[in-house]
mmCIF file of C-alpha atoms and ligand atoms in Angstrom:
data_model
loop_
_atom_site.group_PDB
_atom_site.id
_atom_site.type_symbol
_atom_site.label_atom_id
_atom_site.label_comp_id
_atom_site.label_asym_id
_atom_site.label_seq_id
_atom_site.Cartn_x
_atom_site.Cartn_y
_atom_site.Cartn_z
ATOM 1 C CA MET W 1 -77.738 34.475 -51.604
ATOM 2 C CA ARG W 2 -74.425 32.667 -51.497
ATOM 3 C CA GLN W 3 -73.590 30.252 -48.696
ATOM 4 C CA LEU W 4 -70.300 28.411 -48.197
ATOM 5 C CA THR W 5 -71.408 24.792 -48.145
ATOM 6 C CA CYS W 6 -69.634 21.553 -47.298
ATOM 7 C CA THR W 7 -70.989 18.945 -49.713
ATOM 8 C CA GLY W 8 -68.761 16.013 -48.718
ATOM 9 C CA PRO W 9 -65.486 15.252 -46.937
ATOM 10 C CA GLY W 10 -62.993 17.941 -48.000
ATOM 11 C CA THR W 11 -65.393 19.400 -50.592
ATOM 12 C CA ILE W 12 -66.479 23.002 -50.079
ATOM 13 C CA GLU W 13 -68.260 25.296 -52.517
ATOM 14 C CA TRP W 14 -70.442 28.385 -52.720
ATOM 15 C CA ARG W 15 -74.098 27.462 -53.172
ATOM 16 C CA ASP W 16 -77.098 29.622 -53.900
ATOM 17 C CA VAL W 17 -79.702 29.281 -51.156
ATOM 18 C CA PRO W 18 -82.818 31.284 -50.255
ATOM 19 C CA GLU W 19 -82.077 34.394 -48.183
ATOM 20 C CA PRO W 20 -83.469 34.106 -44.638
ATOM 21 C CA ARG W 21 -86.231 36.460 -43.495
ATOM 22 C CA LEU W 22 -87.366 37.667 -40.092
ATOM 23 C CA GLN W 23 -89.855 35.224 -38.577
ATOM 24 C CA GLY W 24 -90.702 37.145 -35.401
ATOM 25 C CA ASP W 25 -90.387 40.519 -33.692
ATOM 26 C CA VAL W 26 -87.469 39.577 -31.411
ATOM 27 C CA GLU W 27 -85.262 38.452 -34.292
ATOM 28 C CA ALA W 28 -82.454 40.031 -36.297
ATOM 29 C CA LEU W 29 -80.875 39.560 -39.691
ATOM 30 C CA VAL W 30 -77.122 40.083 -39.795
ATOM 31 C CA ARG W 31 -74.507 40.265 -42.523
ATOM 32 C CA PRO W 32 -71.235 38.564 -41.481
ATOM 33 C CA LEU W 33 -68.154 40.775 -41.959
ATOM 34 C CA ALA W 34 -65.378 38.577 -40.550
ATOM 35 C CA VAL W 35 -65.635 34.837 -39.951
ATOM 36 C CA ALA W 36 -63.058 32.750 -38.113
ATOM 37 C CA ARG W 37 -62.577 29.036 -38.560
ATOM 38 C CA CYS W 38 -63.296 27.194 -35.321
ATOM 39 C CA ASP W 39 -60.940 24.416 -34.229
ATOM 40 C CA ILE W 40 -63.752 21.924 -34.831
ATOM 41 C CA ASP W 41 -64.414 23.032 -38.418
ATOM 42 C CA LEU W 42 -61.565 21.013 -39.937
ATOM 43 C CA PHE W 43 -63.008 17.929 -38.260
ATOM 44 C CA LEU W 44 -66.505 18.735 -39.532
ATOM 45 C CA THR W 45 -65.300 19.208 -43.116
ATOM 46 C CA SER W 46 -63.048 16.132 -43.009
ATOM 47 C CA GLY W 47 -66.003 13.858 -42.262
ATOM 48 C CA LEU W 48 -64.953 12.898 -38.700
ATOM 49 C CA PHE W 49 -68.612 13.326 -37.787
ATOM 50 C CA PRO W 50 -70.974 11.478 -40.162
ATOM 51 C CA LEU W 51 -72.302 13.920 -42.771
ATOM 52 C CA ARG W 52 -76.077 14.227 -43.107
ATOM 53 C CA GLY W 53 -76.035 15.906 -46.499
ATOM 54 C CA PRO W 54 -74.650 19.346 -47.434
ATOM 55 C CA PHE W 55 -74.315 21.846 -44.599
ATOM 56 C CA ALA W 56 -73.568 25.553 -44.155
ATOM 57 C CA LEU W 57 -70.133 26.415 -42.759
ATOM 58 C CA GLY W 58 -68.936 28.953 -40.232
ATOM 59 C CA HIS W 59 -70.060 29.803 -36.709
ATOM 60 C CA GLU W 60 -67.595 32.397 -35.377
ATOM 61 C CA CYS W 61 -68.216 35.904 -36.643
ATOM 62 C CA VAL W 62 -68.513 39.634 -36.338
ATOM 63 C CA ALA W 63 -71.496 40.867 -38.335
ATOM 64 C CA GLU W 64 -73.455 43.986 -39.171
ATOM 65 C CA VAL W 65 -77.128 44.223 -38.208
ATOM 66 C CA VAL W 66 -79.210 44.638 -41.379
ATOM 67 C CA GLU W 67 -82.763 44.221 -40.044
ATOM 68 C CA LEU W 68 -84.401 44.057 -36.614
ATOM 69 C CA GLY W 69 -87.780 42.871 -35.381
ATOM 70 C CA ASP W 70 -90.060 45.530 -33.890
ATOM 71 C CA ALA W 71 -89.618 44.312 -30.307
ATOM 72 C CA VAL W 72 -85.800 44.353 -30.268
ATOM 73 C CA ARG W 73 -84.408 47.029 -27.939
ATOM 74 C CA GLY W 74 -80.828 48.214 -27.490
ATOM 75 C CA LEU W 75 -79.600 47.377 -30.997
ATOM 76 C CA LYS W 76 -79.538 49.411 -34.208
ATOM 77 C CA VAL W 77 -79.427 48.596 -37.891
ATOM 78 C CA GLY W 78 -75.859 49.125 -39.110
ATOM 79 C CA GLN W 79 -74.326 48.270 -35.750
ATOM 80 C CA ARG W 80 -71.535 45.684 -35.553
ATOM 81 C CA VAL W 81 -72.075 42.722 -33.259
ATOM 82 C CA VAL W 82 -70.502 39.455 -32.172
ATOM 83 C CA VAL W 83 -72.997 36.652 -32.824
ATOM 84 C CA ALA W 84 -73.129 33.853 -30.238
ATOM 85 C CA PHE W 85 -72.555 30.603 -32.127
ATOM 86 C CA GLN W 86 -75.168 28.709 -30.113
ATOM 87 C CA VAL W 87 -78.843 29.463 -30.616
ATOM 88 C CA SER W 88 -80.297 30.488 -27.257
ATOM 89 C CA CYS W 89 -83.335 32.408 -26.004
ATOM 90 C CA GLY W 90 -81.817 34.136 -22.967
ATOM 91 C CA THR W 91 -84.832 33.639 -20.696
ATOM 92 C CA CYS W 92 -85.528 29.919 -20.124
ATOM 93 C CA GLY W 93 -84.241 28.167 -16.983
ATOM 94 C CA PRO W 94 -80.873 27.033 -18.394
ATOM 95 C CA CYS W 95 -80.281 30.403 -20.133
ATOM 96 C CA ALA W 96 -81.092 32.325 -16.930
ATOM 97 C CA ALA W 97 -78.571 30.111 -15.099
ATOM 98 C CA GLY W 98 -75.884 31.007 -17.644
ATOM 99 C CA HIS W 99 -76.071 27.673 -19.453
ATOM 100 C CA THR W 100 -76.994 29.191 -22.795
ATOM 101 C CA GLY W 101 -75.392 26.307 -24.695
ATOM 102 C CA ASN W 102 -78.184 24.119 -23.361
ATOM 103 C CA CYS W 103 -81.158 26.426 -24.010
ATOM 104 C CA ALA W 104 -84.383 24.567 -23.200
ATOM 105 C CA LYS W 105 -86.068 25.803 -26.384
ATOM 106 C CA TYR W 106 -83.684 23.903 -28.685
ATOM 107 C CA PRO W 107 -82.222 20.400 -29.032
ATOM 108 C CA VAL W 108 -78.654 19.936 -27.798
ATOM 109 C CA LEU W 109 -75.886 21.294 -30.102
ATOM 110 C CA SER W 110 -78.166 23.797 -31.831
ATOM 111 C CA ASP W 111 -75.318 25.834 -33.326
ATOM 112 C CA TYR W 112 -74.657 27.691 -36.558
ATOM 113 C CA GLY W 113 -72.495 25.813 -39.043
ATOM 114 C CA MET W 114 -72.653 22.461 -37.268
ATOM 115 C CA GLN W 115 -75.511 20.578 -38.855
ATOM 116 C CA PRO W 116 -73.541 17.273 -38.726
ATOM 117 C CA LEU W 117 -73.712 17.467 -34.909
ATOM 118 C CA SER W 118 -77.301 18.591 -34.348
ATOM 119 C CA GLY W 119 -79.021 17.357 -37.492
ATOM 120 C CA THR W 120 -80.655 20.777 -37.862
ATOM 121 C CA GLU W 121 -79.487 23.488 -40.267
ATOM 122 C CA TYR W 122 -79.391 26.907 -38.560
ATOM 123 C CA GLY W 123 -77.330 28.461 -41.377
ATOM 124 C CA GLY W 124 -73.645 29.330 -41.426
ATOM 125 C CA MET W 125 -71.699 32.549 -40.987
ATOM 126 C CA LEU W 126 -70.034 32.277 -44.403
ATOM 127 C CA SER W 127 -73.288 33.519 -45.906
ATOM 128 C CA ASP W 128 -74.561 36.909 -47.034
ATOM 129 C CA VAL W 129 -77.358 37.006 -44.444
ATOM 130 C CA VAL W 130 -77.930 35.003 -41.242
ATOM 131 C CA ARG W 131 -81.094 34.889 -39.139
ATOM 132 C CA VAL W 132 -80.692 35.373 -35.382
ATOM 133 C CA PRO W 133 -83.867 34.189 -33.611
ATOM 134 C CA TRP W 134 -83.187 35.941 -30.271
ATOM 135 C CA ALA W 135 -81.384 39.187 -31.087
ATOM 136 C CA ALA W 136 -81.101 40.629 -27.577
ATOM 137 C CA ALA W 137 -79.796 37.378 -26.109
ATOM 138 C CA MET W 138 -77.383 36.373 -28.883
ATOM 139 C CA LEU W 139 -75.808 39.624 -30.108
ATOM 140 C CA ALA W 140 -73.055 41.532 -28.285
ATOM 141 C CA PRO W 141 -72.258 45.052 -29.586
ATOM 142 C CA VAL W 142 -68.708 45.687 -30.821
ATOM 143 C CA ALA W 143 -67.059 48.942 -29.677
ATOM 144 C CA PRO W 144 -66.364 51.296 -32.630
ATOM 145 C CA GLN W 145 -62.578 51.278 -32.144
ATOM 146 C CA LEU W 146 -62.312 47.484 -32.453
ATOM 147 C CA ASP W 147 -61.457 45.759 -35.724
ATOM 148 C CA SER W 148 -63.894 43.141 -37.061
ATOM 149 C CA VAL W 149 -61.141 40.795 -38.284
ATOM 150 C CA ALA W 150 -59.425 40.902 -34.888
ATOM 151 C CA LEU W 151 -62.657 39.778 -33.213
ATOM 152 C CA GLY W 152 -63.573 37.045 -35.700
ATOM 153 C CA SER W 153 -63.177 34.208 -33.206
ATOM 154 C CA VAL W 154 -64.672 35.834 -30.119
ATOM 155 C CA SER W 155 -68.098 34.189 -30.454
ATOM 156 C CA ASP W 156 -66.639 30.740 -29.721
ATOM 157 C CA ASN W 157 -62.940 29.837 -29.445
ATOM 158 C CA VAL W 158 -61.815 33.012 -27.618
ATOM 159 C CA LEU W 159 -64.443 32.635 -24.937
ATOM 160 C CA ASP W 160 -63.810 28.890 -24.799
ATOM 161 C CA GLY W 161 -60.187 29.675 -23.916
ATOM 162 C CA TYR W 162 -61.348 32.273 -21.391
ATOM 163 C CA ARG W 163 -63.687 29.968 -19.512
ATOM 164 C CA ALA W 164 -61.024 27.236 -19.416
ATOM 165 C CA VAL W 165 -58.967 29.261 -16.924
ATOM 166 C CA ALA W 166 -60.901 32.303 -15.639
ATOM 167 C CA PRO W 167 -63.186 30.527 -13.113
ATOM 168 C CA HIS W 168 -60.279 28.495 -11.724
ATOM 169 C CA LEU W 169 -57.964 31.520 -11.389
ATOM 170 C CA ALA W 170 -60.803 33.318 -9.595
ATOM 171 C CA VAL W 171 -60.738 30.524 -6.980
ATOM 172 C CA SER W 172 -56.901 30.387 -6.870
ATOM 173 C CA PRO W 173 -55.545 33.841 -7.837
ATOM 174 C CA GLY W 174 -51.951 33.814 -9.060
ATOM 175 C CA ALA W 175 -51.821 30.016 -9.420
ATOM 176 C CA ASP W 176 -49.534 28.393 -11.969
ATOM 177 C CA VAL W 177 -51.293 27.091 -15.090
ATOM 178 C CA LEU W 178 -50.332 24.365 -17.551
ATOM 179 C CA ILE W 179 -51.971 24.229 -20.971
ATOM 180 C CA VAL W 180 -51.699 20.812 -22.674
ATOM 181 C CA CYS W 181 -52.179 21.195 -26.436
ATOM 182 C CA HIS W 182 -52.492 17.883 -28.265
ATOM 183 C CA GLY W 183 -54.543 18.620 -31.348
ATOM 184 C CA LEU W 184 -56.795 21.643 -30.809
ATOM 185 C CA LYS W 185 -55.108 24.640 -32.403
ATOM 186 C CA SER W 186 -56.473 27.967 -31.205
ATOM 187 C CA VAL W 187 -58.585 27.402 -28.062
ATOM 188 C CA PRO W 188 -55.541 26.503 -25.908
ATOM 189 C CA LEU W 189 -53.686 29.587 -27.178
ATOM 190 C CA TYR W 190 -56.607 31.819 -26.155
ATOM 191 C CA ALA W 191 -56.549 30.028 -22.781
ATOM 192 C CA ALA W 192 -52.845 30.826 -22.402
ATOM 193 C CA GLN W 193 -53.421 34.476 -23.316
ATOM 194 C CA THR W 194 -56.272 34.672 -20.792
ATOM 195 C CA ALA W 195 -54.175 33.079 -18.037
ATOM 196 C CA VAL W 196 -51.384 35.627 -18.613
ATOM 197 C CA ALA W 197 -53.913 38.492 -18.709
ATOM 198 C CA LEU W 198 -55.597 37.389 -15.480
ATOM 199 C CA GLY W 199 -52.332 37.214 -13.551
ATOM 200 C CA ALA W 200 -51.579 33.500 -13.363
ATOM 201 C CA GLY W 201 -48.244 32.828 -11.655
ATOM 202 C CA ARG W 202 -46.538 30.942 -14.441
ATOM 203 C CA VAL W 203 -48.180 29.784 -17.656
ATOM 204 C CA ASP W 204 -46.527 26.727 -19.211
ATOM 205 C CA TYR W 205 -47.590 25.436 -22.625
ATOM 206 C CA ALA W 206 -46.968 21.769 -23.437
ATOM 207 C CA SER W 207 -47.166 20.628 -27.057
ATOM 208 C CA ASP W 208 -45.335 18.609 -29.712
ATOM 209 C CA ASP W 209 -46.072 21.276 -32.362
ATOM 210 C CA ALA W 210 -43.218 23.746 -32.921
ATOM 211 C CA GLU W 211 -45.454 26.362 -34.571
ATOM 212 C CA VAL W 212 -47.945 26.549 -31.707
ATOM 213 C CA LEU W 213 -45.116 26.550 -29.146
ATOM 214 C CA ALA W 214 -43.538 29.581 -30.831
ATOM 215 C CA LEU W 215 -46.894 31.368 -30.854
ATOM 216 C CA ALA W 216 -47.563 30.459 -27.204
ATOM 217 C CA GLU W 217 -44.218 31.982 -26.266
ATOM 218 C CA ARG W 218 -45.119 35.245 -28.034
ATOM 219 C CA LEU W 219 -48.304 35.324 -25.942
ATOM 220 C CA GLY W 220 -46.251 35.211 -22.749
ATOM 221 C CA ALA W 221 -46.357 31.480 -21.984
ATOM 222 C CA CYS W 222 -43.306 29.251 -21.426
ATOM 223 C CA PRO W 223 -43.098 26.634 -24.203
ATOM 224 C CA LEU W 224 -42.547 23.000 -23.154
ATOM 225 C CA ARG W 225 -41.809 20.676 -26.038
ATOM 226 C CA THR W 226 -43.082 17.232 -25.098
ATOM 227 C CA ASP W 227 -43.969 13.838 -26.533
ATOM 228 C CA PHE W 228 -46.649 13.555 -23.794
ATOM 229 C CA GLU W 229 -44.791 10.743 -22.006
ATOM 230 C CA LYS W 230 -44.132 12.237 -18.560
ATOM 231 C CA PRO W 231 -44.746 15.747 -17.232
ATOM 232 C CA GLU W 232 -41.823 17.583 -15.613
ATOM 233 C CA ARG W 233 -43.880 18.766 -12.640
ATOM 234 C CA ARG W 234 -47.448 19.193 -11.359
ATOM 235 C CA TYR W 235 -49.703 22.238 -11.485
ATOM 236 C CA PRO W 236 -52.745 23.447 -9.529
ATOM 237 C CA ILE W 237 -54.608 24.297 -12.770
ATOM 238 C CA VAL W 238 -54.278 22.251 -15.969
ATOM 239 C CA VAL W 239 -56.155 22.720 -19.250
ATOM 240 C CA ASP W 240 -56.546 19.703 -21.547
ATOM 241 C CA ALA W 241 -57.035 20.636 -25.221
ATOM 242 C CA GLY W 242 -56.738 17.932 -27.783
ATOM 243 C CA LEU W 243 -57.582 14.618 -29.245
ATOM 244 C CA THR W 244 -55.295 11.873 -28.008
ATOM 245 C CA PRO W 245 -55.316 9.448 -25.043
ATOM 246 C CA ALA W 246 -51.612 10.230 -24.492
ATOM 247 C CA GLY W 247 -52.331 13.960 -24.239
ATOM 248 C CA LEU W 248 -55.159 13.454 -21.755
ATOM 249 C CA ARG W 249 -53.054 11.041 -19.676
ATOM 250 C CA TYR W 250 -50.231 13.614 -19.584
ATOM 251 C CA ALA W 251 -52.669 16.346 -18.482
ATOM 252 C CA ILE W 252 -53.986 14.158 -15.668
ATOM 253 C CA ARG W 253 -50.484 13.245 -14.490
ATOM 254 C CA ALA W 254 -49.533 16.927 -14.522
ATOM 255 C CA THR W 255 -52.392 17.925 -12.176
ATOM 256 C CA GLU W 256 -51.343 18.208 -8.552
ATOM 257 C CA PRO W 257 -53.335 16.647 -5.677
ATOM 258 C CA GLU W 258 -56.546 18.630 -5.032
ATOM 259 C CA GLY W 259 -55.833 20.486 -8.276
ATOM 260 C CA THR W 260 -58.163 21.363 -11.127
ATOM 261 C CA LEU W 261 -58.179 19.755 -14.556
ATOM 262 C CA GLN W 262 -60.371 21.478 -17.138
ATOM 263 C CA THR W 263 -60.888 19.889 -20.526
ATOM 264 C CA VAL W 264 -62.027 21.843 -23.577
ATOM 265 C CA SER W 265 -61.807 18.745 -25.793
ATOM 266 C CA PHE W 266 -64.802 17.258 -27.573
ATOM 267 C CA TYR W 267 -63.380 13.710 -27.755
ATOM 268 C CA ALA W 268 -65.489 12.522 -30.659
ATOM 269 C CA GLY W 269 -66.022 8.808 -30.732
ATOM 270 C CA GLY W 270 -66.387 8.165 -27.066
ATOM 271 C CA ASP W 271 -63.988 5.570 -25.729
ATOM 272 C CA MET W 272 -61.367 7.788 -24.073
ATOM 273 C CA PRO W 273 -59.692 6.005 -21.130
ATOM 274 C CA MET W 274 -60.117 7.944 -17.889
ATOM 275 C CA PRO W 275 -58.227 6.823 -14.727
ATOM 276 C CA LEU W 276 -60.979 7.638 -12.247
ATOM 277 C CA GLY W 277 -59.049 5.874 -9.484
ATOM 278 C CA ARG W 278 -56.215 8.406 -9.795
ATOM 279 C CA LEU W 279 -58.647 11.333 -9.812
ATOM 280 C CA TYR W 280 -60.376 9.910 -6.733
ATOM 281 C CA THR W 281 -57.179 9.162 -4.817
ATOM 282 C CA LEU W 282 -55.563 12.540 -5.496
ATOM 283 C CA GLY W 283 -58.748 14.598 -5.266
ATOM 284 C CA ILE W 284 -58.337 16.001 -8.760
ATOM 285 C CA ARG W 285 -61.389 18.003 -9.804
ATOM 286 C CA PHE W 286 -62.191 17.300 -13.436
ATOM 287 C CA PHE W 287 -64.326 19.784 -15.365
ATOM 288 C CA ALA W 288 -65.786 18.995 -18.777
ATOM 289 C CA GLY W 289 -68.500 20.649 -20.843
ATOM 290 C CA ARG W 290 -69.042 23.080 -23.672
ATOM 291 C CA ALA W 291 -68.650 26.849 -23.390
ATOM 292 C CA HIS W 292 -71.861 28.893 -23.061
ATOM 293 C CA ALA W 293 -71.380 31.573 -25.683
ATOM 294 C CA ALA W 294 -74.125 34.109 -25.018
ATOM 295 C CA ALA W 295 -73.551 33.981 -21.248
ATOM 296 C CA LEU W 296 -69.773 34.471 -21.574
ATOM 297 C CA LEU W 297 -69.758 37.358 -24.055
ATOM 298 C CA PRO W 298 -70.519 40.054 -21.429
ATOM 299 C CA ALA W 299 -67.460 38.896 -19.444
ATOM 300 C CA VAL W 300 -65.073 38.622 -22.388
ATOM 301 C CA MET W 301 -65.960 41.767 -24.405
ATOM 302 C CA PRO W 302 -64.743 44.227 -21.709
ATOM 303 C CA LEU W 303 -61.365 42.433 -21.485
ATOM 304 C CA ILE W 304 -60.953 42.933 -25.231
ATOM 305 C CA GLU W 305 -62.074 46.568 -25.057
ATOM 306 C CA GLN W 306 -59.464 47.143 -22.325
ATOM 307 C CA GLY W 307 -56.761 45.550 -24.502
ATOM 308 C CA ARG W 308 -56.138 42.796 -21.958
ATOM 309 C CA LEU W 309 -57.208 40.088 -24.421
ATOM 310 C CA ARG W 310 -55.898 40.533 -27.965
ATOM 311 C CA PRO W 311 -57.371 37.724 -30.071
ATOM 312 C CA GLU W 312 -55.660 39.026 -33.217
ATOM 313 C CA GLU W 313 -52.333 37.794 -31.807
ATOM 314 C CA VAL W 314 -53.501 34.212 -32.343
ATOM 315 C CA THR W 315 -54.640 34.769 -35.948
ATOM 316 C CA THR W 316 -52.116 33.285 -38.393
ATOM 317 C CA ARG W 317 -53.937 33.747 -41.715
ATOM 318 C CA VAL W 318 -56.474 36.221 -43.112
ATOM 319 C CA VAL W 319 -58.060 35.668 -46.545
ATOM 320 C CA ASP W 320 -60.666 37.471 -48.615
ATOM 321 C CA TRP W 321 -64.246 36.224 -48.800
ATOM 322 C CA GLU W 322 -63.825 34.870 -52.342
ATOM 323 C CA ASP W 323 -60.913 32.686 -51.258
ATOM 324 C CA ALA W 324 -62.827 30.944 -48.463
ATOM 325 C CA PRO W 325 -63.544 27.609 -50.250
ATOM 326 C CA ALA W 326 -59.863 26.766 -50.800
ATOM 327 C CA ALA W 327 -58.523 28.348 -47.624
ATOM 328 C CA TYR W 328 -61.072 26.626 -45.413
ATOM 329 C CA VAL W 329 -59.512 23.170 -45.902
ATOM 330 C CA GLU W 330 -55.886 24.308 -45.700
ATOM 331 C CA PRO W 331 -53.925 24.088 -42.438
ATOM 332 C CA ALA W 332 -53.555 27.209 -40.281
ATOM 333 C CA ILE W 333 -53.642 27.712 -36.529
ATOM 334 C CA LYS W 334 -56.289 30.406 -36.924
ATOM 335 C CA LEU W 335 -57.889 31.404 -40.199
ATOM 336 C CA VAL W 336 -60.118 34.480 -40.544
ATOM 337 C CA VAL W 337 -62.167 35.200 -43.683
ATOM 338 C CA ARG W 338 -62.998 38.869 -44.260
ATOM 339 C CA ARG W 339 -65.627 40.464 -46.449
ATOM 340 C CA PRO W 340 -64.129 43.217 -48.666
HETATM 341 ZN ZN1 ZN O 401 -66.720 26.201 -32.625
HETATM 342 ZN ZN1 ZN O 402 -83.034 29.508 -23.434
#
């Protein structure tokens, strides 16, 4: 079968690889129908993380079930599903606690399409067939009326944006929210859309990028053009989404005393300055950590079915499957690749 493969920094091609097969009775094989480019993919393909040889690309997708193990219940061949991007069993201690991104059965960062991070190749969604080792735990059915392309990013970036604000708005209903976007493209936009949908008081969106500010405004947020020097005011809930020390510093300064600062940034490389003294003095609660895909899907899918979250409004480019190699390295806030 064909698999979109990154062979070096900025070099992407279709490669022929063996088609995966079922290896157990709780597994599934799926055929990806729509694959979205995660915000981290451009960093993976650029070589920001050291490459460990060629790797399969793509980890956000809607797929069709093509084969199921004998013990899988509640799913049918031919059904469309969102595939959690992290491999997780659903029953170990961490999975049962909702921490499916840290499943005890796998090493940390066991994700599709991210072999440079984990060192293990689980396959990528820009392939004809993908093996899902725990079908019941990792697959969420897609309602018939929903469009596959619209849901391309739900298995990662959409739910990452959701979890950045939903738990904090549950504690402080109607609170004002500031999203600080300094390098991540789509996750902060999904966070803004979620904050509006969940009834935040005011949703402000700080960025130096005119294109994302215009899109944030269409989602119902108030755009704040900034060079990340000094925030205009403070907020009870702040989301940090980016890459730069200046952006993080701005997010911290914009968090009010006893407020909540949630980062969705991966901060590759390590040495990000963090003013712990300020956080201590002001009582700012700082939340970091990856999203837990399989655990979040049951919360996010109903919001999409109800039309309260509309991920398609963040999509800025859709290309056909054949055009994936070129499109995958070109800039776009949110790219979705669709199978004809
Ligand atoms: Zn991702
Ligand atoms: Zn597990």
